[in-house]
N, CA and C of each residue as an Amber inpcrd file, in Angstrom:
protein
   675
 114.6200000 -78.2390000  62.5440000 114.4680000 -79.1800000  63.6410000
 112.9860000 -79.3570000  63.9430000 112.5780000 -80.4510000  64.6220000
 111.1530000 -80.6430000  64.9520000 110.5770000 -79.5020000  65.7720000
 111.3740000 -78.9540000  66.7110000 110.8740000 -77.8550000  67.5480000
 110.5840000 -76.6230000  66.7060000 111.5000000 -76.2700000  65.7880000
 111.3020000 -75.1070000  64.9190000 110.0830000 -75.3050000  64.0120000
 109.9330000 -76.5180000  63.4870000 108.7790000 -76.7930000  62.6300000
 107.4780000 -76.6390000  63.4040000 107.4700000 -77.1010000  64.6390000
 106.2690000 -76.9820000  65.4840000 105.9180000 -75.5140000  65.7320000
 106.9520000 -74.6850000  65.9960000 106.7250000 -73.2530000  66.2510000
 106.1560000 -72.5750000  65.0150000 106.7320000 -72.8840000  63.8410000
 106.2600000 -72.2670000  62.5910000 104.8300000 -72.6620000  62.2830000
 104.4980000 -73.9350000  62.4870000 103.1140000 -74.3960000  62.2390000
 102.1420000 -73.7010000  63.1820000 102.5270000 -73.5420000  64.4430000
 101.6610000 -72.8650000  65.4180000 101.4170000 -71.4160000  65.0260000
 102.4760000 -70.7080000  64.5980000 102.3240000 -69.3070000  64.1800000
 101.4220000 -69.2080000  62.9580000 101.5800000 -70.1290000  62.0090000
 100.7480000 -70.1120000  60.8030000  99.2830000 -70.3250000  61.1540000
  99.0300000 -71.2520000  62.0710000  97.6410000 -71.4850000  62.4930000
  97.0170000 -70.2310000  63.1090000  97.8130000 -69.5020000  63.9320000
  97.2970000 -68.2850000  64.5720000  96.9590000 -67.2200000  63.5390000
  97.8350000 -67.0700000  62.5280000  97.5710000 -66.0780000  61.4750000
  96.3180000 -66.4320000  60.7010000  96.1700000 -67.7080000  60.3540000
  95.0110000 -68.1380000  59.5780000  93.7200000 -68.0130000  60.3890000
  93.8190000 -68.2590000  61.7030000  92.6300000 -68.1140000  62.5460000
  92.1750000 -66.6600000  62.6140000  93.1330000 -65.7110000  62.6630000
  92.7730000 -64.2930000  62.6400000  92.0510000 -63.9500000  61.3490000
  92.5320000 -64.5100000  60.2430000  91.8840000 -64.2530000  58.9570000
  90.4830000 -64.8210000  58.9140000  90.2980000 -66.0090000  59.5240000
  88.9560000 -66.6170000  59.5580000  88.0080000 -65.7380000  60.3520000
  88.5010000 -65.2140000  61.4870000  87.6620000 -64.3240000  62.3020000
  87.2690000 -63.0950000  61.5040000  88.2140000 -62.5560000  60.7060000
  87.8990000 -61.3980000  59.8680000  86.8160000 -61.7390000  58.8600000
  86.8680000 -62.9630000  58.3140000  85.8430000 -63.3990000  57.3630000
  84.4870000 -63.5060000  58.0550000  84.5080000 -64.1030000  59.2400000
  83.2540000 -64.2600000  59.9800000  82.6450000 -62.9190000  60.3220000
  83.4870000 -61.9850000  60.7260000  82.9890000 -60.6490000  61.0720000
  82.3690000 -59.9690000  59.8720000  83.0280000 -60.1250000  58.7010000
  82.5090000 -59.4770000  57.4940000  81.1380000 -60.0130000  57.1330000
  80.9650000 -61.3650000  57.2660000  79.6670000 -61.9380000  56.9200000
  78.5960000 -61.6010000  57.9490000  78.9950000 -61.5710000  59.2250000
  78.0000000 -61.3510000  60.2820000  77.4830000 -59.9350000  60.2860000
  78.2160000 -58.9770000  59.7140000  77.7590000 -57.5870000  59.6930000
  77.0940000 -57.2170000  58.3810000  76.8580000 -58.1890000  57.5170000
  76.1990000 -57.8930000  56.2500000  74.7640000 -57.4820000  56.5070000
  74.1680000 -56.5790000  55.7160000  72.7960000 -56.1320000  55.9250000
  71.7980000 -57.2510000  55.6900000  70.7180000 -57.2140000  56.4380000
  69.6840000 -58.2300000  56.3140000  68.8920000 -58.0000000  55.0360000
  68.5220000 -59.1180000  54.3800000  67.7030000 -59.0580000  53.1720000
  66.3650000 -59.7300000  53.4660000  65.2670000 -59.0440000  53.2800000
  63.9430000 -59.5480000  53.5910000  63.3310000 -60.1880000  52.3550000
  63.0070000 -61.4810000  52.4590000  62.2770000 -62.2040000  51.4150000
  60.9620000 -62.7080000  51.9860000  60.1620000 -63.2250000  51.1610000
  58.8950000 -63.7930000  51.6230000  58.8730000 -65.2770000  51.3100000
  58.4380000 -66.0350000  52.2880000  58.3350000 -67.4750000  52.1110000
  57.1140000 -67.7950000  51.2600000  56.9650000 -69.0690000  50.9430000
  55.8050000 -69.4830000  50.1420000  54.4990000 -69.2230000  50.8550000
  54.5900000 -69.0970000  52.1930000  53.3660000 -68.8290000  52.9710000
  53.0970000 -67.3460000  53.0790000  53.9800000 -66.5330000  52.5240000
  53.7450000 -65.0920000  52.5550000  54.3450000 -64.3960000  53.7330000
  55.0220000 -65.1310000  54.6350000  55.6090000 -64.5080000  55.8090000
  57.0000000 -63.9770000  55.4670000  57.3530000 -62.7930000  56.0090000
  58.6980000 -62.2660000  55.7430000  59.7740000 -63.1410000  56.3790000
  60.8320000 -63.3580000  55.6830000  61.9340000 -64.1910000  56.1630000
  63.2160000 -63.3790000  56.0830000  63.9690000 -63.2780000  57.1650000
  65.2360000 -62.5570000  57.1790000  66.3330000 -63.4600000  56.6340000
  67.1210000 -62.9030000  55.6940000  68.2170000 -63.6640000  55.0910000
  69.5640000 -63.2280000  55.6480000  69.5930000 -62.6450000  56.8830000
  70.8720000 -62.2560000  57.4890000  71.7150000 -63.5060000  57.7130000
  72.9620000 -63.4920000  57.2930000  73.8050000 -64.6690000  57.4950000
  73.9560000 -64.9850000  58.9640000  73.9900000 -66.2860000  59.2560000
  74.1580000 -66.7140000  60.6440000  75.5700000 -66.4130000  61.1030000
  75.7320000 -66.2150000  62.4310000  77.0750000 -66.0070000  62.9810000
  77.9270000 -67.2370000  62.7070000  79.1540000 -67.0070000  62.3390000
  80.0640000 -68.0930000  61.9620000  80.8500000 -68.5280000  63.1850000
  80.8440000 -69.7730000  63.4440000  81.6570000 -70.2900000  64.5480000
  83.0150000 -70.6930000  64.0060000  84.0120000 -70.5960000  64.8720000
  85.3800000 -70.9200000  64.4930000  85.8190000 -72.1510000  65.2500000
  86.3540000 -73.0980000  64.5060000  86.9020000 -74.2840000  65.1600000
  88.2180000 -74.6500000  64.4870000  89.0180000 -75.4180000  65.1820000
  90.2960000 -75.8370000  64.6370000  90.0700000 -76.7510000  63.4540000
  90.7960000 -76.4930000  62.3710000  90.7110000 -77.3240000  61.1820000
  92.1090000 -77.8110000  60.8430000  92.1650000 -78.7200000  59.9650000
  93.4430000 -79.2830000  59.5810000  93.8710000 -78.7870000  58.2080000
  95.1650000 -78.5100000  58.0430000  95.8110000 -78.3150000  56.7570000
  95.0490000 -77.4580000  55.7830000  94.6370000 -78.0670000  54.6330000
  94.0190000 -77.3410000  53.5310000  92.7070000 -76.6950000  53.9160000
  91.8760000 -77.3490000  54.7820000  90.5910000 -76.7670000  55.1870000
  90.8070000 -75.4480000  55.9030000  91.7930000 -75.3980000  56.7690000
  92.0690000 -74.1700000  57.5100000  92.4920000 -73.0520000  56.5700000
  93.3180000 -73.3900000  55.5910000  93.8010000 -72.3560000  54.6510000
  92.6600000 -71.8400000  53.7860000  91.8100000 -72.7360000  53.2730000
  90.6890000 -72.3230000  52.4280000  89.7370000 -71.4320000  53.2080000
  89.4670000 -71.7820000  54.4540000  88.5590000 -70.9830000  55.2680000
  89.1180000 -69.5930000  55.5260000  90.4280000 -69.4890000  55.5410000
  91.0510000 -68.1960000  55.8310000  91.1560000 -67.2890000  54.6240000
  90.9850000 -67.8130000  53.4230000  91.2130000 -67.0140000  52.2240000
  90.4040000 -65.7280000  52.1820000  89.0810000 -65.7230000  52.4430000
  88.3420000 -64.4460000  52.3860000  88.8760000 -63.4180000  53.3650000
  89.2460000 -63.8670000  54.5670000  89.7730000 -62.9140000  55.5470000
  91.1020000 -62.3360000  55.1230000  91.9650000 -63.1730000  54.5650000
  93.2460000 -62.6770000  54.0750000  93.0430000 -61.6630000  52.9630000
  92.0880000 -61.9380000  52.0790000  91.8060000 -60.9910000  50.9980000
  91.2960000 -59.6750000  51.5450000  90.4090000 -59.7460000  52.5500000
  89.8570000 -58.5170000  53.1320000  90.9420000 -57.6940000  53.8030000
  91.8450000 -58.3920000  54.5240000  92.9330000 -57.6760000  55.1720000
  93.8420000 -57.0190000  54.1390000  94.1150000 -57.7230000  53.0340000
  94.9600000 -57.1620000  51.9830000  94.3560000 -55.9280000  51.3610000
  93.0420000 -55.9540000  51.0770000  92.3680000 -54.7980000  50.4900000
  92.4010000 -53.6220000  51.4430000  92.1850000 -53.9150000  52.7440000
  92.1980000 -52.8400000  53.7310000  93.5510000 -52.1620000  53.7910000
  94.6310000 -52.9680000  53.8270000  95.9690000 -52.3890000  53.8770000
  96.2880000 -51.6120000  52.6140000  95.8340000 -52.1310000  51.4670000
  96.0810000 -51.4260000  50.2050000  95.3750000 -50.0800000  50.1860000
  94.1240000 -50.0650000  50.6760000  93.3690000 -48.8070000  50.7060000
  94.0230000 -47.7990000  51.6320000  94.5150000 -48.2900000  52.7810000
  95.1740000 -47.3870000  53.7170000  96.4390000 -46.8090000  53.1050000
  97.2160000 -47.6560000  52.4120000  98.4320000 -47.1760000  51.7720000
  98.1470000 -46.1750000  50.6860000  97.0790000 -46.4300000  49.8950000
  96.7220000 -45.4950000  48.8350000  96.2790000 -44.1620000  49.3860000
  95.5310000 -44.1970000  50.4850000  95.0740000 -42.9420000  51.0850000
  96.2480000 -42.1380000  51.6130000  97.2280000 -42.8440000  52.2160000
  98.3920000 -42.1300000  52.7410000  99.1960000 -41.5010000  51.6170000
  99.2910000 -42.2340000  50.5030000 100.0420000 -41.6950000  49.3710000
  99.3480000 -40.4750000  48.7980000  98.0330000 -40.5520000  48.6810000
  97.2960000 -39.4350000  48.1000000  97.3670000 -38.2000000  48.9790000
  97.4560000 -38.4220000  50.2980000  97.4380000 -37.2880000  51.2160000
  98.8210000 -36.6700000  51.4110000  99.8850000 -37.3680000  50.9540000
 101.2330000 -36.8630000  51.1920000 101.4690000 -35.5840000  50.3980000
 101.8940000 -34.5090000  51.0430000 102.1300000 -33.2510000  50.3310000
 103.4180000 -33.3010000  49.5240000 103.4980000 -32.4740000  48.5080000
 104.7110000 -32.3760000  47.7080000 105.8070000 -31.6990000  48.5280000
 106.9630000 -32.3580000  48.5820000 108.0510000 -31.8440000  49.4120000
 108.9490000 -30.9330000  48.5940000 109.6640000 -30.0640000  49.2920000
 110.6530000 -29.2210000  48.6360000 110.0870000 -27.9110000  48.1350000
 110.9460000 -26.8980000  48.0250000 110.5090000 -25.5810000  47.5420000
 110.2930000 -25.5850000  46.0360000 109.5070000 -24.6240000  45.5690000
 109.2740000 -24.4470000  44.1390000 110.4500000 -23.7000000  43.5230000
 110.5770000 -23.7150000  42.1760000 111.6420000 -22.9250000  41.5370000
 111.5680000 -21.4420000  41.8970000 110.3490000 -20.9220000  42.0180000
 110.1950000 -19.5000000  42.3780000 110.7300000 -19.2310000  43.7750000
 110.5140000 -20.1910000  44.6870000 111.0140000 -20.0170000  46.0600000
 112.5280000 -20.1940000  46.1460000 113.0770000 -21.0260000  45.2480000
 114.5150000 -21.2940000  45.2900000 115.3290000 -20.2280000  44.5560000
 114.7050000 -19.4760000  43.6590000 115.4460000 -18.4950000  42.8590000
 116.1820000 -17.4600000  43.7220000 115.5660000 -16.8910000  44.7710000
 116.3220000 -15.9530000  45.6150000 117.5450000 -16.5930000  46.2690000
 117.4360000 -17.8740000  46.6460000 118.5840000 -18.5790000  47.2290000
 119.6980000 -18.7030000  46.1910000 119.3100000 -19.0370000  44.9520000
 120.3000000 -19.1820000  43.8810000 121.0170000 -17.8610000  43.6180000
 120.2680000 -16.7820000  43.5920000 120.8970000 -15.4810000  43.3350000
 121.7750000 -15.0450000  44.5010000 121.3610000 -15.3810000  45.7040000
 122.1880000 -15.0570000  46.8770000 123.5130000 -15.8210000  46.8290000
 123.4510000 -17.1080000  46.4390000 124.6840000 -17.8920000  46.3360000
 125.5750000 -17.3780000  45.2060000 124.9550000 -16.9260000  44.1070000
 125.7700000 -16.3350000  43.0400000 126.4700000 -15.0730000  43.5400000
 125.7540000 -14.2450000  44.2870000 126.3700000 -13.0280000  44.8340000
 127.5170000 -13.3630000  45.7880000 127.3670000 -14.4730000  46.5160000
 128.4470000 -14.9070000  47.4010000 129.6770000 -15.3000000  46.5720000
 129.4310000 -16.0340000  45.4810000 130.5280000 -16.4320000  44.5950000
 131.1650000 -15.2020000  43.9350000 130.3340000 -14.2770000  43.4630000
 130.8290000 -13.0540000  42.8250000 131.6040000 -12.1950000  43.8360000
 131.1250000 -12.1700000  45.0760000 131.8170000 -11.4300000  46.1210000
 133.1770000 -12.0230000  46.4390000 133.2700000 -13.3670000  46.3720000
 134.5590000 -14.0100000  46.6200000 135.5760000 -13.6080000  45.5590000
 135.1000000 -13.3910000  44.3190000 136.0040000 -12.9280000  43.2610000
 136.5960000 -11.5590000  43.5970000 135.8050000 -10.7220000  44.2670000
 136.2680000  -9.3560000  44.5690000 137.3630000  -9.3420000  45.6260000
 137.5140000 -10.4350000  46.3810000 138.5690000 -10.4950000  47.3920000
 139.9390000 -10.7150000  46.7590000 139.9620000 -11.1270000  45.4990000
 141.2030000 -11.4460000  44.7870000 141.9450000 -12.6350000  45.4180000
 141.2090000 -13.4050000  46.2400000 141.7930000 -14.5700000  46.9090000
 141.2800000 -15.8320000  46.2170000 142.1080000 -16.4950000  45.4130000
 141.6390000 -17.6800000  44.6900000 141.1800000 -18.8100000  45.6090000
 141.7710000 -18.9010000  46.7880000 141.3770000 -19.9490000  47.7380000
 139.9570000 -19.7000000  48.2470000 139.6070000 -18.4280000  48.4840000
 138.2580000 -18.1010000  48.9600000 137.2080000 -18.4910000  47.9230000
 137.5420000 -18.3110000  46.6410000 136.6080000 -18.7050000  45.5810000
 136.5100000 -20.2270000  45.4980000 137.6750000 -20.8830000  45.5270000
 137.7060000 -22.3440000  45.4090000 136.9730000 -23.0290000  46.5610000
 136.9400000 -22.4030000  47.7200000 136.2640000 -23.0000000  48.8840000
 134.7540000 -23.1080000  48.6990000 134.2170000 -22.4140000  47.7030000
 132.7740000 -22.5110000  47.4310000 132.4370000 -23.7310000  46.5750000
 133.4470000 -24.4450000  46.1210000 133.2400000 -25.6260000  45.2730000
 133.3450000 -26.9010000  46.1230000 132.6150000 -27.9330000  45.6920000
 132.6060000 -29.2000000  46.4250000 133.9630000 -29.8970000  46.3100000
 134.3460000 -30.5860000  47.3580000 135.6130000 -31.3150000  47.3560000
 135.4860000 -32.6960000  46.7090000 134.2590000 -33.1090000  46.3700000
 134.0710000 -34.4170000  45.7270000 133.0040000 -34.3040000  44.6440000
 133.1610000 -35.0710000  43.5960000 132.1860000 -35.0950000  42.5180000
 132.0870000 -33.7900000  41.7470000 133.1730000 -33.0320000  41.6950000
 133.1310000 -31.7200000  41.0490000 133.3080000 -31.8440000  39.5330000
 132.5400000 -31.0270000  38.8150000 132.6950000 -30.8930000  37.3680000
 132.7010000 -29.3990000  37.0500000 133.8760000 -28.8720000  36.6630000
 134.0500000 -27.4400000  36.4520000 134.6150000 -27.2170000  35.0490000
 133.8420000 -26.5050000  34.2300000 134.2510000 -26.1770000  32.8640000
 134.3220000 -24.6560000  32.7510000 135.4750000 -24.0610000  33.0570000
 135.5920000 -22.6010000  33.1010000 135.5310000 -21.9570000  31.7140000
 135.3490000 -20.6480000  31.7420000 135.2130000 -19.8840000  30.4970000
 136.4870000 -19.8890000  29.6790000 137.6250000 -19.6550000  30.3290000
 138.8700000 -19.4660000  29.5870000 139.8910000 -20.5530000  29.9020000
 139.4180000 -21.7820000  30.0230000 140.3230000 -22.9070000  30.2580000
 139.9090000 -24.0760000  29.3710000 140.8860000 -24.7760000  28.7770000
 140.5590000 -25.9500000  27.9670000 140.3670000 -27.2080000  28.8150000
 140.5560000 -27.0910000  30.1140000 140.5270000 -28.2460000  31.0020000
 139.1260000 -28.4990000  31.5710000 138.8780000 -29.7770000  31.8730000
 137.7080000 -30.1720000  32.6610000 138.1970000 -30.3800000  34.0900000
 137.9640000 -29.4050000  34.9270000 138.5150000 -29.4150000  36.2840000
 137.6230000 -30.2450000  37.2020000 138.2500000 -31.1230000  38.0020000
 137.4930000 -32.0380000  38.8650000 137.9700000 -32.0140000  40.3230000
 138.8990000 -31.1130000  40.6480000 139.4150000 -31.0730000  42.0140000
 139.5950000 -29.6500000  42.5130000 139.6500000 -29.5000000  43.8300000
 139.7720000 -28.1850000  44.4460000 141.1080000 -27.5280000  44.1210000
 142.1790000 -28.3030000  44.1140000 143.4960000 -27.7190000  43.8260000
 143.5270000 -27.1010000  42.4250000 142.9670000 -27.8160000  41.4630000
 142.9340000 -27.2920000  40.0920000 141.9940000 -26.0950000  39.9900000
 140.9290000 -26.1040000  40.7860000 140.0040000 -24.9740000  40.8030000
 140.7070000 -23.7170000  41.3110000 141.4190000 -23.8690000  42.4140000
 142.1550000 -22.7330000  42.9730000 143.2060000 -22.2320000  41.9800000
 143.8610000 -23.1490000  41.3080000 144.8800000 -22.7720000  40.3300000
 144.2710000 -21.9420000  39.1980000 143.0760000 -22.3050000  38.7660000
 142.4130000 -21.5530000  37.7000000 142.1220000 -20.1170000  38.1410000
 141.6410000 -19.9510000  39.3600000 141.2340000 -18.6190000  39.8080000
 142.4220000 -17.7140000  40.1480000 143.6230000 -18.2630000  40.2630000
 144.8040000 -17.4140000  40.4930000 144.9310000 -16.3870000  39.3760000
 144.7770000 -16.8420000  38.1520000 144.8910000 -15.9300000  37.0150000
 143.5960000 -15.1540000  36.7680000 142.4540000 -15.8160000  37.0110000
 141.1780000 -15.1670000  36.6760000 140.9100000 -13.9390000  37.5480000
 141.2050000 -14.0080000  38.8420000 140.9100000 -12.8710000  39.7210000
 141.7940000 -11.6540000  39.4030000 142.9110000 -11.8890000  38.7220000
 143.7800000 -10.7680000  38.3430000 143.1400000  -9.8860000  37.2700000
 142.0830000 -10.3960000  36.6360000 141.3950000  -9.6290000  35.5940000
 140.3090000  -8.7260000  36.1680000 140.2210000  -8.6820000  37.4950000
 139.2240000  -7.8450000  38.1800000 137.7950000  -8.1370000  37.6730000
 137.3810000  -9.4120000  37.7080000 136.0680000  -9.7580000  37.1500000
 134.9250000  -9.3450000  38.0720000 133.8480000  -8.8920000  37.4570000
 132.6160000  -8.6240000  38.1990000 131.4520000  -9.0640000  37.3160000
 130.6480000 -10.0100000  37.8350000 129.5610000 -10.5780000  37.0490000
 128.2030000 -10.0150000  37.4120000 127.3470000  -9.8640000  36.3940000
 125.9640000  -9.4170000  36.5860000 125.0440000 -10.3440000  35.7990000
 124.1020000 -10.9730000  36.4870000 123.1600000 -11.8670000  35.8210000
 122.1660000 -11.0360000  35.0080000 121.9600000 -11.4370000  33.7480000
 120.9990000 -10.7440000  32.8890000 119.7600000 -11.5940000  32.6010000
 119.8720000 -12.8900000  32.8090000 118.7240000 -13.7870000  32.6180000
 119.0340000 -15.0920000  33.3390000 118.0610000 -15.6310000  34.0830000
 118.3360000 -16.8690000  34.8130000 117.0610000 -17.6240000  35.1260000
 117.2420000 -18.8930000  35.4590000 116.1360000 -19.7580000  35.8770000
 116.7000000 -20.8390000  36.7890000 115.7910000 -21.5050000  37.5150000
 116.2010000 -22.5090000  38.5040000 115.3690000 -23.7750000  38.3270000
 116.0350000 -24.9130000  38.4530000 115.3650000 -26.2130000  38.5330000
 115.7740000 -26.8550000  39.8560000 114.7840000 -27.3050000  40.6350000
 115.0380000 -27.8220000  41.9860000 115.1330000 -29.3430000  41.9510000
 116.0750000 -29.8930000  42.7240000 116.2550000 -31.3360000  42.8260000
 116.3220000 -31.7550000  44.2950000 116.0720000 -33.0580000  44.5200000
 116.3050000 -33.6780000  45.8330000 115.6090000 -32.9070000  46.9620000
 114.3160000 -32.5950000  46.7450000 113.5040000 -31.9250000  47.7690000
 114.1190000 -30.6140000  48.2540000 114.8130000 -29.9070000  47.3560000
 115.3760000 -28.6140000  47.7170000 116.7910000 -28.6640000  48.2480000
 117.3920000 -29.8520000  48.2840000 118.7820000 -29.9520000  48.7450000
 119.7860000 -29.6940000  47.6230000 119.2900000 -29.5350000  46.4000000
 120.1630000 -29.2150000  45.2670000 119.3330000 -28.4880000  44.2180000
 120.0150000 -27.6950000  43.3960000 119.3130000 -27.0020000  42.3250000
 120.2710000 -26.6620000  41.1900000 119.7070000 -26.5160000  40.0020000
 120.4420000 -26.0560000  38.8310000 120.0850000 -24.5980000  38.5890000
 121.0890000 -23.7510000  38.5390000 120.9100000 -22.3230000  38.2670000
 121.6030000 -22.0350000  36.9400000 120.8440000 -21.6340000  35.9340000
 121.4200000 -21.4270000  34.6130000 120.8710000 -20.1490000  33.9960000
 121.6170000 -19.6390000  33.0160000 121.1690000 -18.4190000  32.3590000
 122.3050000 -17.6940000  31.6670000 122.2140000 -16.3710000  31.6730000
 123.2050000 -15.5100000  31.0110000 123.7470000 -14.5030000  32.0210000
 125.0520000 -14.2120000  31.9100000 125.6150000 -13.1270000  32.7050000
 126.6460000 -12.3610000  31.8840000 126.9130000 -11.1490000  32.3430000
 127.9170000 -10.3020000  31.7000000 129.0170000 -10.0130000  32.7030000
 130.2410000 -10.2970000  32.2980000 131.3950000 -10.0070000  33.1530000
 132.1150000  -8.7700000  32.6270000 132.4530000  -7.8950000  33.5490000
 133.3280000  -6.7710000  33.2300000 134.7340000  -7.1210000  33.6760000
 135.6870000  -7.0130000  32.7640000 137.0720000  -7.3890000  33.0310000
 138.0030000  -6.2220000  32.7350000 139.1220000  -6.2130000  33.4130000
 140.1310000  -5.2010000  33.1340000 140.2500000  -4.1630000  34.2320000
 141.1260000  -3.2000000  33.9900000 141.3640000  -2.1220000  34.9440000
 140.1410000  -1.1970000  35.0140000 139.9660000  -0.4950000  36.1580000
 138.7930000   0.3840000  36.3070000 138.6580000   1.4090000  35.1920000
 139.7490000   1.8500000  34.6350000 139.6880000   2.8670000  33.5740000
 139.4840000   2.2580000  32.1890000 139.5310000   0.9250000  32.1160000
 139.4270000   0.2900000  30.7970000 138.7300000  -1.0690000  30.9390000
 137.4440000  -1.0230000  31.2450000 136.6700000  -2.2450000  31.4800000
 136.1050000  -2.7820000  30.1590000 136.1520000  -4.1120000  30.0090000
 135.6270000  -4.7710000  28.8100000 134.5080000  -5.7270000  29.2100000
 133.2830000  -5.5520000  28.6880000 132.1940000  -6.4750000  29.0120000
 132.2900000  -7.7520000  28.1690000 132.0430000  -8.8600000  28.8070000
 132.0300000 -10.1650000  28.1230000 130.7220000 -10.8640000  28.4650000
 129.9030000 -11.1150000  27.4610000 128.6430000 -11.8280000  27.6730000
 128.9000000 -13.3330000  27.6230000 128.3310000 -14.0420000  28.5750000
 128.5770000 -15.4920000  28.6590000 127.3260000 -16.2270000  29.1390000
 127.3400000 -17.5240000  28.9050000 126.2820000 -18.4120000  29.4030000
 126.8170000 -19.1530000  30.6240000 125.9280000 -19.4860000  31.5520000
 126.3990000 -20.1730000  32.7580000 125.4190000 -21.2420000  33.2020000
 125.9340000 -22.2070000  33.9330000 125.1030000 -23.1720000  34.6700000
 125.8710000 -23.5980000  35.9190000 125.1860000 -23.5340000  37.0340000
 125.7240000 -23.9960000  38.3120000 124.7930000 -25.0700000  38.8660000
 125.3620000 -26.0800000  39.4760000 124.6020000 -26.9730000  40.3470000
 125.1480000 -26.7850000  41.7520000 124.2690000 -26.3200000  42.6310000
 124.6360000 -26.1420000  44.0360000 123.9570000 -27.2370000  44.8500000
 124.6770000 -27.7700000  45.8350000 124.1160000 -28.7900000  46.7310000
 124.3670000 -28.3920000  48.1780000 123.3740000 -28.6840000  49.0110000
 123.4650000 -28.3660000  50.4320000 124.1280000 -29.5250000  51.1800000
 125.2970000 -29.2640000  51.7440000 126.0220000 -30.2490000  52.5500000
 125.9840000 -29.8070000  54.0050000 125.1040000 -30.4360000  54.7760000
 125.0040000 -30.1200000  56.2130000 124.8240000 -28.6290000  56.4540000
 123.9400000 -28.0060000  55.6630000 123.6170000 -26.6040000  55.8570000
 124.5240000 -25.6340000  55.1220000 125.4910000 -26.1380000  54.3610000
 126.4220000 -25.2780000  53.6330000 126.3210000 -25.5650000  52.1390000
 126.0260000 -24.5280000  51.3620000 125.8850000 -24.6820000  49.9180000
 127.2540000 -24.7440000  49.2530000 127.4290000 -25.7580000  48.3640000
 128.6660000 -25.9250000  47.6160000 128.3330000 -26.1450000  46.1320000
 129.2380000 -25.7110000  45.2680000 129.0710000 -25.8980000  43.8250000
 129.6120000 -27.2780000  43.4480000 128.7650000 -28.1070000  42.8340000
 129.2170000 -29.4200000  42.3600000 129.4070000 -29.4330000  40.8430000
 128.8070000 -28.4600000  40.1670000 128.9920000 -28.3320000  38.7190000
 128.9760000 -26.8440000  38.3550000 129.8910000 -26.4510000  37.4730000
 129.9130000 -25.0680000  36.9890000 130.4130000 -25.0840000  35.5440000
 129.6040000 -24.5340000  34.6710000 129.9990000 -24.3940000  33.2710000
 129.7920000 -22.9460000  32.8610000 130.7680000 -22.3930000  32.1620000
 130.6650000 -21.0170000  31.6780000 131.3200000 -20.9410000  30.3140000
 130.6370000 -20.3040000  29.3700000 131.1880000 -20.1830000  28.0210000
 130.7240000 -18.8510000  27.4160000 131.5920000 -18.2820000  26.5890000
 131.2770000 -17.0030000  25.9470000 130.0530000 -17.1740000  25.0490000
 129.1800000 -16.2030000  25.1230000 127.9600000 -16.2360000  24.3020000
 128.3250000 -16.1130000  22.8220000 127.8380000 -17.0500000  21.9930000
 128.1460000 -16.9770000  20.5680000 127.5370000 -15.7220000  19.9410000
 128.1790000 -15.2310000  18.9130000 127.6370000 -14.0810000  18.1810000
 126.3500000 -14.4880000  17.4830000 125.3960000 -13.6000000  17.3920000
 124.1380000 -13.9100000  16.7030000 124.3910000 -14.3480000  15.2650000
 123.6150000 -15.2970000  14.8170000 123.7670000 -15.8000000  13.4480000
 123.3480000 -14.7080000  12.4580000 124.0980000 -14.6190000  11.4010000
 123.7740000 -13.6160000  10.3530000 123.1160000 -14.3070000   9.1670000
 122.2110000 -13.6150000   8.5410000 121.4810000 -14.1940000   7.4020000
 122.3960000 -14.3610000   6.1940000
């Protein structure tokens, strides 16, 4: 509408006038350069103060170009400085490793309760990927997870990590814990050690750590020559 067009033109003029003022300020603060006239007298080459007046259409835009460029460079420099000064967020792998081992101990402790539901509660209810040691299934739900541990806890499992490392994701809200562990299975008088490889992905959901990925497989026998 004519009213809307008038408002937009007025706003554009105000923006361009601010840019012109920025251009004038930049020129007016330039250092003075001393030259000598043909008569030998020193002459100051400081730029004259720039006056601002209303211009029409293309003249106004051209006059504003240096100021717009100066404003753009200033904003870019400010953004670059802020980016350079921003500290790296999240804990390091060394700082996260104790958390990973504590969560593993919590999971291992749940196995000692012989309660499959207590173990399954440590797994995420969504986006789960569980590849157990002694199951041919790719488990993706809590019900199937609990079903798996019904039989597993009957073997009296106890795990001990023998080698591990951590990779941190999402500013410390998730991490990959992988390595080697040995499980002792069977009755107290007849325990059998099983060496296996493991990987867990734990994610923090509102202050509570949950397993979103778990893979465990028996360690292959060393290759023979």
